[in-house]
């Protein structure tokens, strides 16, 4: 390295910036508003945008007469029908029956799914016995089982709730089982060194670790429950939304059929919102991409 | 030195390892390790990468269920482990992590221990809200609240920056004097070993090859001399390739 001159005659001008260097412009005092890679922040009620657009489209088609009311009645016709059904108490009655079936099936299927996933994930024998069966069953659609369910359980409420429970069980089991397998081995080591009891291990490490999967399973399971409900309610039912729709079809009441459809959609949408709210609360410890 | 040695001879050792062998492990093999650690003694375990430091520590922690080997060791029932990562459960708050497996009765002593590591008032923060150094202090609190007779630490400061590491050294030294567990600290950092330990042992070819008492004098100048001499000796043993 050259020695520095002791008394320089004049300070040299700063070297000119190389022409190839391109400065990055950042406005001082204004931090980047957000990370470019994060998912967009959610806006309250933003999920309603899609349904609202669909409703608008449907209304426009109906007003212009482009939509034959015999094919699909206008939204306000359906609304009138709904008001009429509520006034004479039919809708509430059918809704209560349907919701009861769905909830009973959901509860049964969810509990069975979690318990069997725990048994299969935490014990070797359970893993061989249960998981093999479940994986085999995955190839058979639930709806293909209905004839057998009718044969075994008859056509009463027991069969209906069992079909719904079965439809909920599989997504629940598969999600929880996958989540269990993904629990970090480091946490298992930690449990070992802290000499956790089996109960504490299950309660503090296994269940919270599998919770994201459990909630995903619950979302899929809820959807599956409504789907199974629609099918079983058209089998020899005497009450429920599905029965109402089947009856309306026999009398060619498209507006009532439409009300049934909208009720199913609202139930599905509403329950998904509910599960998502539950998810946000239960997983608030997590920093994640989706937020 | 003599006081410590007498104490070690009088009391039964906290840790006693006899002819411990571990083969077919992922990291390093042990080829007949013999080691005693007195109650309250702070031992640093040095060695090159792959020398079996972690294998030995994991064996003592009861985490080597997949390893094949022989030999015997004895560790106290109350043994705590600190890992290189803080290993906090993300779904439990700080207090929940410290009292994990201890029940509600331990909450008060957990608060006190959190205060000792300088985290009073953060009991209800989530782990991801803490810096790396703070998370490692929570791990230290989780280890100490169990009143361990033996503290096993596997490069606990390896992932921290130099400044934070220095603060953690002071904290660990202070708290291990206060709680007085026997400590086995696995590290590849010679200076860390000299600063913290009463005694430094080194693994070579799967055996304890070096066993030195640190005995730093209190006066600054002899202390600096002793530190330099120790570092030179240990560096020479570790060989030309830095660990």
mmCIF file of C-alpha atoms in Angstrom, chain B residues 1-242:
data_model
loop_
_atom_site.group_PDB
_atom_site.id
_atom_site.type_symbol
_atom_site.label_atom_id
_atom_site.label_comp_id
_atom_site.label_asym_id
_atom_site.label_seq_id
_atom_site.Cartn_x
_atom_site.Cartn_y
_atom_site.Cartn_z
ATOM 1 C CA UNK B 1 -8.037 -26.783 42.774
ATOM 2 C CA UNK B 2 -7.299 -28.989 45.746
ATOM 3 C CA UNK B 3 -10.622 -28.061 47.347
ATOM 4 C CA UNK B 4 -12.461 -29.076 44.219
ATOM 5 C CA UNK B 5 -10.580 -32.325 43.916
ATOM 6 C CA UNK B 6 -11.162 -33.244 47.523
ATOM 7 C CA UNK B 7 -14.829 -32.514 47.087
ATOM 8 C CA UNK B 8 -14.877 -34.685 44.014
ATOM 9 C CA UNK B 9 -13.261 -37.521 45.892
ATOM 10 C CA UNK B 10 -15.512 -37.219 48.911
ATOM 11 C CA UNK B 11 -18.871 -36.911 47.219
ATOM 12 C CA UNK B 12 -20.065 -39.437 44.687
ATOM 13 C CA UNK B 13 -19.604 -37.995 41.197
ATOM 14 C CA UNK B 14 -22.671 -36.471 39.553
ATOM 15 C CA UNK B 15 -21.777 -38.166 36.303
ATOM 16 C CA UNK B 16 -19.812 -41.318 35.891
ATOM 17 C CA UNK B 17 -19.059 -42.838 32.514
ATOM 18 C CA UNK B 18 -17.221 -46.127 32.076
ATOM 19 C CA UNK B 19 -15.952 -47.490 28.798
ATOM 20 C CA UNK B 20 -18.836 -46.033 26.805
ATOM 21 C CA UNK B 21 -18.877 -47.168 23.176
ATOM 22 C CA UNK B 22 -21.208 -46.013 20.460
ATOM 23 C CA UNK B 23 -20.903 -47.271 16.922
ATOM 24 C CA UNK B 24 -23.045 -46.770 13.850
ATOM 25 C CA UNK B 25 -24.192 -43.341 14.934
ATOM 26 C CA UNK B 26 -24.875 -40.610 12.430
ATOM 27 C CA UNK B 27 -22.317 -38.186 13.784
ATOM 28 C CA UNK B 28 -19.274 -39.664 15.512
ATOM 29 C CA UNK B 29 -18.345 -42.860 17.250
ATOM 30 C CA UNK B 30 -17.323 -43.321 20.869
ATOM 31 C CA UNK B 31 -14.570 -45.769 21.451
ATOM 32 C CA UNK B 32 -14.443 -46.303 25.198
ATOM 33 C CA UNK B 33 -15.089 -43.046 27.021
ATOM 34 C CA UNK B 34 -14.297 -42.779 30.752
ATOM 35 C CA UNK B 35 -15.311 -39.587 32.503
ATOM 36 C CA UNK B 36 -16.383 -38.467 35.971
ATOM 37 C CA UNK B 37 -17.937 -35.113 36.683
ATOM 38 C CA UNK B 38 -18.144 -33.902 40.289
ATOM 39 C CA UNK B 39 -21.325 -32.289 41.615
ATOM 40 C CA UNK B 40 -21.308 -28.613 40.696
ATOM 41 C CA UNK B 41 -18.353 -28.996 38.339
ATOM 42 C CA UNK B 42 -18.477 -27.140 35.019
ATOM 43 C CA UNK B 43 -16.878 -29.254 32.285
ATOM 44 C CA UNK B 44 -16.438 -28.163 28.691
ATOM 45 C CA UNK B 45 -16.201 -30.901 26.090
ATOM 46 C CA UNK B 46 -14.138 -29.897 23.083
ATOM 47 C CA UNK B 47 -13.422 -31.788 19.911
ATOM 48 C CA UNK B 48 -13.334 -31.492 16.166
ATOM 49 C CA UNK B 49 -16.462 -31.819 14.093
ATOM 50 C CA UNK B 50 -17.468 -35.459 14.019
ATOM 51 C CA UNK B 51 -15.354 -36.307 17.059
ATOM 52 C CA UNK B 52 -18.349 -37.674 18.929
ATOM 53 C CA UNK B 53 -19.036 -34.710 21.256
ATOM 54 C CA UNK B 54 -22.703 -34.646 20.439
ATOM 55 C CA UNK B 55 -22.916 -38.429 20.448
ATOM 56 C CA UNK B 56 -21.620 -38.462 24.027
ATOM 57 C CA UNK B 57 -24.011 -35.735 25.119
ATOM 58 C CA UNK B 58 -26.992 -37.356 23.447
ATOM 59 C CA UNK B 59 -26.117 -40.639 25.133
ATOM 60 C CA UNK B 60 -26.118 -38.940 28.535
ATOM 61 C CA UNK B 61 -29.389 -37.196 27.687
ATOM 62 C CA UNK B 62 -30.971 -40.554 26.873
ATOM 63 C CA UNK B 63 -31.544 -39.551 23.259
ATOM 64 C CA UNK B 64 -29.444 -42.201 21.528
ATOM 65 C CA UNK B 65 -32.082 -44.913 21.318
ATOM 66 C CA UNK B 66 -31.029 -45.668 17.764
ATOM 67 C CA UNK B 67 -27.316 -46.017 18.445
ATOM 68 C CA UNK B 68 -25.534 -49.308 18.883
ATOM 69 C CA UNK B 69 -22.963 -49.625 21.634
ATOM 70 C CA UNK B 70 -21.939 -50.761 25.064
ATOM 71 C CA UNK B 71 -20.575 -49.468 28.347
ATOM 72 C CA UNK B 72 -22.207 -47.843 31.333
ATOM 73 C CA UNK B 73 -22.961 -44.388 32.530
ATOM 74 C CA UNK B 74 -24.730 -42.864 35.448
ATOM 75 C CA UNK B 75 -26.440 -39.490 35.436
ATOM 76 C CA UNK B 76 -28.629 -37.825 38.064
ATOM 77 C CA UNK B 77 -32.369 -38.182 37.718
ATOM 78 C CA UNK B 78 -32.743 -34.414 37.554
ATOM 79 C CA UNK B 79 -30.900 -33.758 34.302
ATOM 80 C CA UNK B 80 -31.761 -30.838 32.033
ATOM 81 C CA UNK B 81 -30.745 -30.436 28.409
ATOM 82 C CA UNK B 82 -30.177 -27.254 26.406
ATOM 83 C CA UNK B 83 -30.049 -27.770 22.665
ATOM 84 C CA UNK B 84 -28.366 -25.659 20.022
ATOM 85 C CA UNK B 85 -31.781 -24.360 19.004
ATOM 86 C CA UNK B 86 -33.958 -23.020 21.803
ATOM 87 C CA UNK B 87 -36.563 -25.639 20.910
ATOM 88 C CA UNK B 88 -39.522 -23.742 22.298
ATOM 89 C CA UNK B 89 -42.990 -24.981 21.429
ATOM 90 C CA UNK B 90 -44.439 -22.263 19.198
ATOM 91 C CA UNK B 91 -47.985 -22.854 20.449
ATOM 92 C CA UNK B 92 -47.160 -22.232 24.125
ATOM 93 C CA UNK B 93 -46.324 -18.812 25.525
ATOM 94 C CA UNK B 94 -43.021 -18.262 27.329
ATOM 95 C CA UNK B 95 -44.350 -19.229 30.747
ATOM 96 C CA UNK B 96 -46.033 -22.303 29.279
ATOM 97 C CA UNK B 97 -42.753 -23.353 27.687
ATOM 98 C CA UNK B 98 -40.788 -22.948 30.911
ATOM 99 C CA UNK B 99 -43.331 -24.878 33.004
ATOM 100 C CA UNK B 100 -43.902 -27.551 30.330
ATOM 101 C CA UNK B 101 -44.676 -30.803 32.120
ATOM 102 C CA UNK B 102 -44.439 -29.270 35.589
ATOM 103 C CA UNK B 103 -48.011 -28.185 36.199
ATOM 104 C CA UNK B 104 -49.400 -24.987 37.640
ATOM 105 C CA UNK B 105 -47.508 -25.281 40.910
ATOM 106 C CA UNK B 106 -44.274 -24.415 39.113
ATOM 107 C CA UNK B 107 -45.553 -21.100 37.780
ATOM 108 C CA UNK B 108 -44.129 -18.982 40.581
ATOM 109 C CA UNK B 109 -40.668 -20.482 40.448
ATOM 110 C CA UNK B 110 -40.835 -20.210 36.647
ATOM 111 C CA UNK B 111 -41.550 -16.487 36.921
ATOM 112 C CA UNK B 112 -38.588 -16.139 39.277
ATOM 113 C CA UNK B 113 -36.304 -18.050 36.910
ATOM 114 C CA UNK B 114 -37.485 -15.965 33.961
ATOM 115 C CA UNK B 115 -36.579 -12.877 35.981
ATOM 116 C CA UNK B 116 -33.116 -14.367 36.587
ATOM 117 C CA UNK B 117 -32.518 -14.681 32.856
ATOM 118 C CA UNK B 118 -33.767 -11.116 32.368
ATOM 119 C CA UNK B 119 -37.142 -11.912 30.860
ATOM 120 C CA UNK B 120 -39.469 -10.680 33.603
ATOM 121 C CA UNK B 121 -42.639 -9.311 32.054
ATOM 122 C CA UNK B 122 -42.369 -11.426 28.900
ATOM 123 C CA UNK B 123 -44.186 -14.447 30.380
ATOM 124 C CA UNK B 124 -47.072 -14.215 27.958
ATOM 125 C CA UNK B 125 -45.147 -13.441 24.775
ATOM 126 C CA UNK B 126 -45.135 -16.025 21.976
ATOM 127 C CA UNK B 127 -41.748 -17.567 21.157
ATOM 128 C CA UNK B 128 -41.696 -16.012 17.675
ATOM 129 C CA UNK B 129 -41.884 -12.566 19.244
ATOM 130 C CA UNK B 130 -38.480 -13.069 20.909
ATOM 131 C CA UNK B 131 -34.989 -12.649 19.464
ATOM 132 C CA UNK B 132 -32.674 -15.644 19.131
ATOM 133 C CA UNK B 133 -30.773 -14.723 22.290
ATOM 134 C CA UNK B 134 -33.996 -14.246 24.247
ATOM 135 C CA UNK B 135 -35.323 -17.600 23.056
ATOM 136 C CA UNK B 136 -32.126 -19.283 24.216
ATOM 137 C CA UNK B 137 -32.537 -17.571 27.601
ATOM 138 C CA UNK B 138 -36.034 -19.068 27.823
ATOM 139 C CA UNK B 139 -34.472 -22.469 27.126
ATOM 140 C CA UNK B 140 -32.003 -21.796 29.945
ATOM 141 C CA UNK B 141 -34.864 -20.883 32.286
ATOM 142 C CA UNK B 142 -36.733 -24.038 31.258
ATOM 143 C CA UNK B 143 -33.637 -26.077 32.147
ATOM 144 C CA UNK B 144 -32.925 -24.326 35.467
ATOM 145 C CA UNK B 145 -36.482 -24.237 36.825
ATOM 146 C CA UNK B 146 -36.242 -28.018 37.167
ATOM 147 C CA UNK B 147 -33.372 -27.568 39.685
ATOM 148 C CA UNK B 148 -31.086 -29.890 37.696
ATOM 149 C CA UNK B 149 -28.167 -31.684 39.270
ATOM 150 C CA UNK B 150 -26.718 -32.009 35.778
ATOM 151 C CA UNK B 151 -27.063 -29.557 32.927
ATOM 152 C CA UNK B 152 -26.208 -30.871 29.464
ATOM 153 C CA UNK B 153 -25.692 -28.168 26.847
ATOM 154 C CA UNK B 154 -25.040 -28.972 23.182
ATOM 155 C CA UNK B 155 -23.403 -25.898 21.614
ATOM 156 C CA UNK B 156 -26.147 -23.733 23.070
ATOM 157 C CA UNK B 157 -24.680 -20.485 21.793
ATOM 158 C CA UNK B 158 -23.577 -21.665 18.362
ATOM 159 C CA UNK B 159 -26.364 -19.872 16.533
ATOM 160 C CA UNK B 160 -25.964 -16.511 18.318
ATOM 161 C CA UNK B 161 -24.004 -13.449 17.255
ATOM 162 C CA UNK B 162 -20.755 -12.650 19.082
ATOM 163 C CA UNK B 163 -22.171 -9.887 21.282
ATOM 164 C CA UNK B 164 -25.190 -11.924 22.390
ATOM 165 C CA UNK B 165 -22.950 -14.932 22.940
ATOM 166 C CA UNK B 166 -20.745 -12.909 25.309
ATOM 167 C CA UNK B 167 -23.779 -11.882 27.350
ATOM 168 C CA UNK B 168 -25.022 -15.460 27.429
ATOM 169 C CA UNK B 169 -21.619 -16.602 28.738
ATOM 170 C CA UNK B 170 -21.874 -14.200 31.668
ATOM 171 C CA UNK B 171 -25.432 -15.283 32.337
ATOM 172 C CA UNK B 172 -24.674 -19.002 32.194
ATOM 173 C CA UNK B 173 -21.617 -18.616 34.432
ATOM 174 C CA UNK B 174 -23.578 -16.561 36.958
ATOM 175 C CA UNK B 175 -26.574 -18.888 37.004
ATOM 176 C CA UNK B 176 -24.528 -22.072 37.147
ATOM 177 C CA UNK B 177 -22.707 -20.627 40.174
ATOM 178 C CA UNK B 178 -26.067 -19.760 41.719
ATOM 179 C CA UNK B 179 -27.901 -23.042 41.039
ATOM 180 C CA UNK B 180 -24.725 -25.123 41.142
ATOM 181 C CA UNK B 181 -25.565 -28.029 38.820
ATOM 182 C CA UNK B 182 -22.813 -30.099 37.287
ATOM 183 C CA UNK B 183 -22.502 -28.846 33.712
ATOM 184 C CA UNK B 184 -21.318 -30.596 30.582
ATOM 185 C CA UNK B 185 -21.015 -28.041 27.823
ATOM 186 C CA UNK B 186 -20.294 -29.302 24.320
ATOM 187 C CA UNK B 187 -18.597 -26.649 22.243
ATOM 188 C CA UNK B 188 -16.124 -26.209 19.424
ATOM 189 C CA UNK B 189 -15.172 -22.751 20.662
ATOM 190 C CA UNK B 190 -11.911 -22.862 22.665
ATOM 191 C CA UNK B 191 -12.416 -19.377 24.127
ATOM 192 C CA UNK B 192 -15.902 -20.260 25.255
ATOM 193 C CA UNK B 193 -14.550 -23.344 26.991
ATOM 194 C CA UNK B 194 -11.784 -21.381 28.758
ATOM 195 C CA UNK B 195 -14.136 -18.583 29.836
ATOM 196 C CA UNK B 196 -16.822 -20.830 31.248
ATOM 197 C CA UNK B 197 -15.435 -24.135 32.399
ATOM 198 C CA UNK B 198 -13.645 -25.368 35.516
ATOM 199 C CA UNK B 199 -12.244 -28.203 33.466
ATOM 200 C CA UNK B 200 -11.827 -28.895 29.777
ATOM 201 C CA UNK B 201 -11.864 -32.380 28.277
ATOM 202 C CA UNK B 202 -11.269 -33.178 24.653
ATOM 203 C CA UNK B 203 -12.485 -36.084 22.571
ATOM 204 C CA UNK B 204 -10.086 -37.584 20.089
ATOM 205 C CA UNK B 205 -10.595 -40.851 18.217
ATOM 206 C CA UNK B 206 -13.665 -41.506 20.344
ATOM 207 C CA UNK B 207 -11.769 -41.262 23.656
ATOM 208 C CA UNK B 208 -11.144 -38.560 26.227
ATOM 209 C CA UNK B 209 -7.646 -37.538 25.160
ATOM 210 C CA UNK B 210 -7.137 -34.343 27.125
ATOM 211 C CA UNK B 211 -8.295 -33.418 30.595
ATOM 212 C CA UNK B 212 -7.190 -29.979 31.826
ATOM 213 C CA UNK B 213 -8.188 -27.870 34.833
ATOM 214 C CA UNK B 214 -8.718 -24.281 33.768
ATOM 215 C CA UNK B 215 -7.922 -22.535 37.086
ATOM 216 C CA UNK B 216 -7.843 -18.981 35.831
ATOM 217 C CA UNK B 217 -6.164 -16.660 38.371
ATOM 218 C CA UNK B 218 -8.283 -13.741 39.542
ATOM 219 C CA UNK B 219 -5.674 -11.014 38.815
ATOM 220 C CA UNK B 220 -6.017 -9.734 35.249
ATOM 221 C CA UNK B 221 -2.409 -10.187 34.107
ATOM 222 C CA UNK B 222 -1.759 -13.782 35.183
ATOM 223 C CA UNK B 223 -5.276 -14.523 34.009
ATOM 224 C CA UNK B 224 -4.466 -13.294 30.511
ATOM 225 C CA UNK B 225 -1.243 -15.321 30.485
ATOM 226 C CA UNK B 226 -2.979 -18.488 31.613
ATOM 227 C CA UNK B 227 -5.725 -17.954 29.019
ATOM 228 C CA UNK B 228 -3.186 -17.573 26.235
ATOM 229 C CA UNK B 229 -1.229 -20.627 27.353
ATOM 230 C CA UNK B 230 -4.361 -22.729 27.589
ATOM 231 C CA UNK B 231 -5.590 -21.601 24.196
ATOM 232 C CA UNK B 232 -2.267 -22.430 22.600
ATOM 233 C CA UNK B 233 -2.208 -25.864 24.216
ATOM 234 C CA UNK B 234 -5.783 -26.658 23.215
ATOM 235 C CA UNK B 235 -5.311 -25.349 19.683
ATOM 236 C CA UNK B 236 -2.302 -27.576 19.270
ATOM 237 C CA UNK B 237 -4.326 -30.571 20.377
ATOM 238 C CA UNK B 238 -7.205 -29.737 18.084
ATOM 239 C CA UNK B 239 -4.730 -29.822 15.239
ATOM 240 C CA UNK B 240 -3.978 -27.550 12.330
ATOM 241 C CA UNK B 241 -7.465 -27.711 10.853
ATOM 242 C CA UNK B 242 -9.846 -25.489 12.780
#
